[in-house]
Amino acid sequence: MWDYSEKVKEHFFHPRNAKLVGDANARGDVGSISCGDALSLTLKVEPDSDVILDAGFQTFGCGSAIASSSALTEMIIGKSLDEAMSITNNDIAEYLDGLPPEKMHCSVMGMEALHAAVANYRGETLEEDHEEGELICKCFAIDDLMIKRVVEANKLSTLEEVVNYTKAGGACTSCHEKIEWVLECCLKEMAEKGLMTEGVKSREEPSTEIVAIVESIIEKVRPSVQADGGDVRLLDIEDNIVFVEMSGACVGCGLSGLTLANLEQKITQALGDTYTVFPVQQNLSNTMQKEGSYDV
C-alpha cells in the first residue's frame, strides 16, 4: 500500500479548482482516457500582465492525479506565465509533502499540461517548440524526447525511476530495452554536461561476427528499399536491439514497418536469438554517429 501524505489526501478528498474555467483563454490537454490518465487544464490570463487570474482542471485518473492537478492550480494562480513555467514536477510533489515514487508521473502530467496551456495562450504549438520524437512506449504514447526531458529534469538513473515518472513501460514492459537505451544516452549527455557523474553504464560492443551478419542482411534488403526511393542503413547494435536509420521515401511511409519486420525476422533467424530492429530519428541518429556507427 502506498504511503500518501496528509496533504495529498486533503487535495484528493477536497480538490481545489476542479472546474472548467468558463472564460478561459488558455487550455492544455495531456494524456488520454485510453491510457488511464488524462488532464485538461484551463487558465484565465490577464492579457496586459500575463498574470494567471484563475485556473481549473478536469482529470481522469487516480487520487495522485487529482491531488497533483489541484495543487498545481493553487500554485499558479496569481503568478505570471513566466513564473508559472518555472514550476517543475518536483515542486508539485514537494507542495504535496511528497508523492509515492510510483505516482511521480502524475506530477509530470501536471507540468506537461501547464506547458501545453501556456503554449496555447501564446499561439504556439508543442510540435513547433518540441520536435516530435520517436515513439518508445506504445501503451502510453511516450516518445524518447519526453523521456529525455523528464530524466534530465529529475536526474533519473534507473529504468524503474523512468517508469515511475513517465509510465513508459509500465504496462506490457515490451519497451524496456528501448527505454534503457534512451536512458543510457541521456546519462552520457548529462555526464558530459556535468549534471551527473554516476549511473553511466559501460556498454559491451557487439562481436564483429554479429555486426557482419546484420550488415549482410541489411545489404540484401537495401536494393528493394532503394528501388522505392528510400534507404536503410545500420547505425548501431546494443544488446538485442539493432538501430537503423531510414531515409528518403521511407520517412513517414506506412509500409516502412514491413521492412523493419522483415529485417527483424531475418536477423533473429540468422543469429538464433530474438532481436528488435528500431528506427532512429535524425536527432538520435546524429548522436549515435558521434559515438560511432556502422556504415553499410
One Martini backbone bead per residue (centre of mass of N, CA, C, O) as a GRO file, in nm:
protein
  296
    1MET     BB    1   0.096   0.036   0.023
    2TRP     BB    2   0.066   0.359  -0.016
    3ASP     BB    3   0.218   0.661   0.111
    4TYR     BB    4   0.022   0.924   0.202
    5SER     BB    5  -0.016   1.233   0.251
    6GLU     BB    6  -0.221   1.461   0.394
    7LYS     BB    7  -0.219   1.654   0.147
    8VAL     BB    8  -0.309   1.455  -0.064
    9LYS     BB    9  -0.576   1.383   0.070
   10GLU     BB   10  -0.693   1.668   0.074
   11HIS     BB   11  -0.679   1.710  -0.249
   12PHE     BB   12  -0.863   1.467  -0.305
   13PHE     BB   13  -1.122   1.520  -0.120
   14HIS     BB   14  -1.049   1.858  -0.166
   15PRO     BB   15  -1.045   1.995  -0.442
   16ARG     BB   16  -0.904   2.248  -0.628
   17ASN     BB   17  -1.036   2.372  -0.912
   18ALA     BB   18  -1.270   2.167  -1.013
   19LYS     BB   19  -1.283   2.298  -1.333
   20LEU     BB   20  -1.423   2.502  -1.586
   21VAL     BB   21  -1.315   2.778  -1.730
   22GLY     BB   22  -1.528   2.982  -1.890
   23ASP     BB   23  -1.307   3.239  -1.962
   24ALA     BB   24  -1.089   3.102  -2.109
   25ASN     BB   25  -0.744   3.156  -2.281
   26ALA     BB   26  -0.639   2.861  -2.184
   27ARG     BB   27  -0.522   2.526  -2.298
   28GLY     BB   28  -0.440   2.191  -2.159
   29ASP     BB   29  -0.383   1.867  -2.309
   30VAL     BB   30  -0.327   1.545  -2.154
   31GLY     BB   31  -0.335   1.251  -2.245
   32SER     BB   32  -0.558   0.955  -2.195
   33ILE     BB   33  -0.810   0.746  -2.128
   34SER     BB   34  -0.683   0.485  -2.256
   35CYS     BB   35  -0.418   0.525  -2.055
   36GLY     BB   36  -0.558   0.635  -1.757
   37ASP     BB   37  -0.468   0.944  -1.824
   38ALA     BB   38  -0.617   1.278  -1.782
   39LEU     BB   39  -0.567   1.638  -1.867
   40SER     BB   40  -0.740   1.954  -1.808
   41LEU     BB   41  -0.623   2.291  -1.852
   42THR     BB   42  -0.751   2.606  -1.734
   43LEU     BB   43  -0.709   2.960  -1.824
   44LYS     BB   44  -0.691   3.296  -1.688
   45VAL     BB   45  -0.546   3.566  -1.864
   46GLU     BB   46  -0.386   3.862  -1.838
   47PRO     BB   47  -0.285   4.036  -2.110
   48ASP     BB   48  -0.105   4.272  -1.985
   49SER     BB   49   0.054   4.072  -1.753
   50ASP     BB   50   0.033   3.750  -1.757
   51VAL     BB   51  -0.170   3.678  -1.535
   52ILE     BB   52  -0.310   3.434  -1.334
   53LEU     BB   53  -0.647   3.443  -1.231
   54ASP     BB   54  -0.728   3.145  -1.329
   55ALA     BB   55  -0.793   2.788  -1.245
   56GLY     BB   56  -0.856   2.462  -1.400
   57PHE     BB   57  -0.969   2.112  -1.364
   58GLN     BB   58  -0.973   1.800  -1.554
   59THR     BB   59  -0.982   1.448  -1.453
   60PHE     BB   60  -0.844   1.118  -1.540
   61GLY     BB   61  -0.773   0.941  -1.239
   62CYS     BB   62  -0.606   0.930  -0.972
   63GLY     BB   63  -0.546   1.067  -0.667
   64SER     BB   64  -0.272   1.194  -0.757
   65ALA     BB   65  -0.386   1.347  -1.000
   66ILE     BB   66  -0.579   1.525  -0.844
   67ALA     BB   67  -0.379   1.647  -0.641
   68SER     BB   68  -0.177   1.766  -0.849
   69SER     BB   69  -0.382   1.950  -0.994
   70SER     BB   70  -0.470   2.110  -0.749
   71ALA     BB   71  -0.192   2.218  -0.670
   72LEU     BB   72  -0.122   2.364  -0.931
   73THR     BB   73  -0.345   2.580  -0.922
   74GLU     BB   74  -0.251   2.706  -0.652
   75MET     BB   75   0.043   2.783  -0.756
   76ILE     BB   76  -0.045   2.976  -1.021
   77ILE     BB   77  -0.221   3.164  -0.894
   78GLY     BB   78  -0.087   3.496  -0.946
   79LYS     BB   79   0.100   3.424  -1.169
   80SER     BB   80   0.306   3.436  -1.406
   81LEU     BB   81   0.394   3.261  -1.673
   82ASP     BB   82   0.698   3.251  -1.609
   83GLU     BB   83   0.665   3.156  -1.317
   84ALA     BB   84   0.503   2.899  -1.380
   85MET     BB   85   0.720   2.766  -1.576
   86SER     BB   86   0.926   2.710  -1.326
   87ILE     BB   87   0.761   2.478  -1.255
   88THR     BB   88   0.795   2.162  -1.128
   89ASN     BB   89   0.724   1.842  -1.046
   90ASN     BB   90   0.873   1.862  -0.772
   91ASP     BB   91   0.711   2.102  -0.666
   92ILE     BB   92   0.445   1.954  -0.653
   93ALA     BB   93   0.535   1.729  -0.460
   94GLU     BB   94   0.629   1.918  -0.228
   95TYR     BB   95   0.354   2.057  -0.181
   96LEU     BB   96   0.247   1.748  -0.096
   97ASP     BB   97   0.473   1.606   0.073
   98GLY     BB   98   0.478   1.404  -0.142
   99LEU     BB   99   0.525   1.110  -0.349
  100PRO     BB  100   0.503   0.828  -0.468
  101PRO     BB  101   0.710   0.696  -0.695
  102GLU     BB  102   0.466   0.561  -0.866
  103LYS     BB  103   0.330   0.885  -0.883
  104MET     BB  104   0.513   1.100  -1.039
  105HIS     BB  105   0.361   1.120  -1.317
  106CYS     BB  106   0.142   1.320  -1.216
  107SER     BB  107   0.330   1.569  -1.198
  108VAL     BB  108   0.416   1.564  -1.495
  109MET     BB  109   0.136   1.608  -1.617
  110GLY     BB  110   0.098   1.891  -1.501
  111MET     BB  111   0.340   2.024  -1.639
  112GLU     BB  112   0.253   1.960  -1.931
  113ALA     BB  113  -0.018   2.114  -1.919
  114LEU     BB  114   0.102   2.392  -1.868
  115HIS     BB  115   0.270   2.411  -2.126
  116ALA     BB  116   0.027   2.379  -2.317
  117ALA     BB  117  -0.132   2.630  -2.221
  118VAL     BB  118   0.083   2.845  -2.281
  119ALA     BB  119   0.110   2.780  -2.580
  120ASN     BB  120  -0.185   2.842  -2.646
  121TYR     BB  121  -0.182   3.144  -2.558
  122ARG     BB  122   0.078   3.209  -2.759
  123GLY     BB  123   0.028   3.051  -3.036
  124GLU     BB  124   0.147   2.773  -2.991
  125THR     BB  125   0.322   2.463  -3.039
  126LEU     BB  126   0.470   2.176  -2.939
  127GLU     BB  127   0.577   2.099  -3.221
  128GLU     BB  128   0.750   2.361  -3.248
  129ASP     BB  129   0.909   2.342  -2.968
  130HIS     BB  130   0.889   2.013  -2.995
  131GLU     BB  131   1.019   1.766  -3.129
  132GLU     BB  132   0.928   1.488  -3.261
  133GLY     BB  133   0.950   1.173  -3.147
  134GLU     BB  134   1.022   0.854  -3.071
  135LEU     BB  135   0.841   0.586  -3.021
  136ILE     BB  136   0.841   0.377  -2.728
  137CYS     BB  137   0.546   0.381  -2.586
  138LYS     BB  138   0.243   0.258  -2.690
  139CYS     BB  139   0.053   0.247  -2.442
  140PHE     BB  140   0.138   0.580  -2.360
  141ALA     BB  141   0.270   0.763  -2.576
  142ILE     BB  142   0.598   0.762  -2.546
  143ASP     BB  143   0.876   0.948  -2.607
  144ASP     BB  144   1.213   1.020  -2.608
  145LEU     BB  145   1.188   1.328  -2.535
  146MET     BB  146   1.032   1.299  -2.273
  147ILE     BB  147   1.232   1.123  -2.129
  148LYS     BB  148   1.465   1.324  -2.139
  149ARG     BB  149   1.333   1.555  -1.982
  150VAL     BB  150   1.277   1.393  -1.719
  151VAL     BB  151   1.559   1.289  -1.658
  152GLU     BB  152   1.701   1.567  -1.639
  153ALA     BB  153   1.508   1.712  -1.432
  154ASN     BB  154   1.538   1.441  -1.216
  155LYS     BB  155   1.789   1.261  -1.228
  156LEU     BB  156   1.773   0.990  -1.361
  157SER     BB  157   1.904   0.618  -1.352
  158THR     BB  158   1.648   0.426  -1.387
  159LEU     BB  159   1.398   0.237  -1.502
  160GLU     BB  160   1.205   0.266  -1.262
  161GLU     BB  161   1.199   0.576  -1.264
  162VAL     BB  162   1.085   0.615  -1.549
  163VAL     BB  163   0.821   0.468  -1.498
  164ASN     BB  164   0.723   0.650  -1.258
  165TYR     BB  165   0.744   0.936  -1.428
  166THR     BB  166   0.595   0.824  -1.725
  167LYS     BB  167   0.486   0.503  -1.766
  168ALA     BB  168   0.688   0.382  -1.927
  169GLY     BB  169   0.659   0.035  -1.922
  170GLY     BB  170   0.395  -0.020  -1.718
  171ALA     BB  171   0.266  -0.262  -1.878
  172CYS     BB  172   0.411  -0.475  -2.099
  173THR     BB  173   0.747  -0.418  -2.114
  174SER     BB  174   0.857  -0.424  -2.425
  175CYS     BB  175   1.025  -0.126  -2.392
  176HIS     BB  176   1.271  -0.149  -2.194
  177GLU     BB  177   1.515  -0.150  -2.384
  178LYS     BB  178   1.461   0.130  -2.508
  179ILE     BB  179   1.466   0.288  -2.246
  180GLU     BB  180   1.758   0.214  -2.167
  181TRP     BB  181   1.890   0.348  -2.409
  182VAL     BB  182   1.790   0.635  -2.363
  183LEU     BB  183   1.906   0.658  -2.079
  184GLU     BB  184   2.203   0.625  -2.156
  185CYS     BB  185   2.218   0.875  -2.334
  186CYS     BB  186   2.141   1.075  -2.112
  187LEU     BB  187   2.375   1.013  -1.914
  188LYS     BB  188   2.598   1.097  -2.104
  189GLU     BB  189   2.506   1.390  -2.151
  190MET     BB  190   2.506   1.468  -1.847
  191ALA     BB  191   2.805   1.409  -1.796
  192GLU     BB  192   2.912   1.619  -2.006
  193LYS     BB  193   2.753   1.857  -1.840
  194GLY     BB  194   2.779   1.786  -1.521
  195LEU     BB  195   2.495   1.651  -1.398
  196MET     BB  196   2.634   1.353  -1.403
  197THR     BB  197   2.855   1.083  -1.261
  198GLU     BB  198   2.640   0.862  -1.225
  199GLY     BB  199   2.504   0.568  -1.397
  200VAL     BB  200   2.705   0.494  -1.624
  201LYS     BB  201   2.712   0.260  -1.856
  202SER     BB  202   2.890   0.012  -1.983
  203ARG     BB  203   2.941  -0.109  -2.297
  204GLU     BB  204   2.891  -0.386  -2.514
  205GLU     BB  205   3.033  -0.487  -2.782
  206PRO     BB  206   2.979  -0.622  -3.066
  207SER     BB  207   3.057  -0.855  -3.262
  208THR     BB  208   3.187  -0.889  -3.573
  209GLU     BB  209   2.993  -1.114  -3.657
  210ILE     BB  210   2.725  -0.974  -3.601
  211VAL     BB  211   2.771  -0.727  -3.776
  212ALA     BB  212   2.811  -0.882  -4.044
  213ILE     BB  213   2.532  -1.014  -4.054
  214VAL     BB  214   2.359  -0.758  -4.043
  215GLU     BB  215   2.482  -0.617  -4.286
  216SER     BB  216   2.408  -0.836  -4.492
  217ILE     BB  217   2.101  -0.820  -4.462
  218ILE     BB  218   2.067  -0.519  -4.530
  219GLU     BB  219   2.205  -0.530  -4.810
  220LYS     BB  220   1.975  -0.717  -4.934
  221VAL     BB  221   1.735  -0.503  -4.878
  222ARG     BB  222   1.808  -0.224  -5.007
  223PRO     BB  223   1.730  -0.238  -5.313
  224SER     BB  224   1.418  -0.241  -5.266
  225VAL     BB  225   1.413   0.028  -5.113
  226GLN     BB  226   1.557   0.207  -5.332
  227ALA     BB  227   1.341   0.156  -5.559
  228ASP     BB  228   1.129   0.339  -5.367
  229GLY     BB  229   1.323   0.591  -5.252
  230GLY     BB  230   1.488   0.459  -5.026
  231ASP     BB  231   1.655   0.382  -4.701
  232VAL     BB  232   1.894   0.164  -4.519
  233ARG     BB  233   2.091   0.175  -4.207
  234LEU     BB  234   2.340   0.106  -3.994
  235LEU     BB  235   2.421   0.220  -3.659
  236ASP     BB  236   2.353  -0.002  -3.423
  237ILE     BB  237   2.445  -0.236  -3.150
  238GLU     BB  238   2.240  -0.329  -2.858
  239ASP     BB  239   2.226  -0.607  -2.760
  240ASN     BB  240   1.890  -0.670  -2.904
  241ILE     BB  241   1.943  -0.396  -3.074
  242VAL     BB  242   1.870  -0.255  -3.394
  243PHE     BB  243   1.992   0.036  -3.537
  244VAL     BB  244   1.819   0.241  -3.774
  245GLU     BB  245   1.818   0.432  -4.080
  246MET     BB  246   1.556   0.604  -4.239
  247SER     BB  247   1.512   0.719  -4.575
  248GLY     BB  248   1.338   0.911  -4.767
  249ALA     BB  249   1.047   0.742  -4.845
  250CYS     BB  250   1.039   0.607  -4.553
  251VAL     BB  251   0.950   0.865  -4.438
  252GLY     BB  252   0.623   0.814  -4.329
  253CYS     BB  253   0.588   0.524  -4.415
  254GLY     BB  254   0.370   0.260  -4.363
  255LEU     BB  255   0.570   0.027  -4.494
  256SER     BB  256   0.825   0.033  -4.306
  257GLY     BB  257   0.732  -0.188  -4.105
  258LEU     BB  258   0.785  -0.426  -4.299
  259THR     BB  259   1.090  -0.391  -4.316
  260LEU     BB  260   1.146  -0.429  -4.014
  261ALA     BB  261   1.015  -0.709  -3.985
  262ASN     BB  262   1.199  -0.848  -4.191
  263LEU     BB  263   1.464  -0.793  -4.041
  264GLU     BB  264   1.396  -0.927  -3.775
  265GLN     BB  265   1.354  -1.211  -3.887
  266LYS     BB  266   1.635  -1.251  -4.020
  267ILE     BB  267   1.814  -1.189  -3.769
  268THR     BB  268   1.692  -1.397  -3.577
  269GLN     BB  269   1.756  -1.645  -3.751
  270ALA     BB  270   2.068  -1.599  -3.786
  271LEU     BB  271   2.126  -1.566  -3.450
  272GLY     BB  272   1.922  -1.727  -3.254
  273ASP     BB  273   1.776  -1.452  -3.162
  274THR     BB  274   1.602  -1.194  -3.030
  275TYR     BB  275   1.531  -0.909  -3.234
  276THR     BB  276   1.531  -0.550  -3.256
  277VAL     BB  277   1.413  -0.308  -3.486
  278PHE     BB  278   1.517   0.039  -3.466
  279PRO     BB  279   1.412   0.347  -3.549
  280VAL     BB  280   1.604   0.645  -3.606
  281GLN     BB  281   1.614   0.958  -3.564
  282GLN     BB  282   1.806   1.227  -3.642
  283ASN     BB  283   1.881   1.318  -3.351
  284LEU     BB  284   1.990   1.029  -3.269
  285SER     BB  285   2.173   0.972  -3.509
  286ASN     BB  286   2.388   1.189  -3.451
  287THR     BB  287   2.474   1.076  -3.177
  288MET     BB  288   2.564   0.794  -3.284
  289GLN     BB  289   2.779   0.894  -3.480
  290LYS     BB  290   2.967   1.012  -3.263
  291GLU     BB  291   2.999   0.718  -3.120
  292GLY     BB  292   2.963   0.513  -3.347
  293SER     BB  293   2.907   0.360  -3.655
  294TYR     BB  294   2.767   0.168  -3.916
  295ASP     BB  295   2.854   0.115  -4.250
  296VAL     BB  296   2.662  -0.004  -4.542
   0.00000   0.00000   0.00000
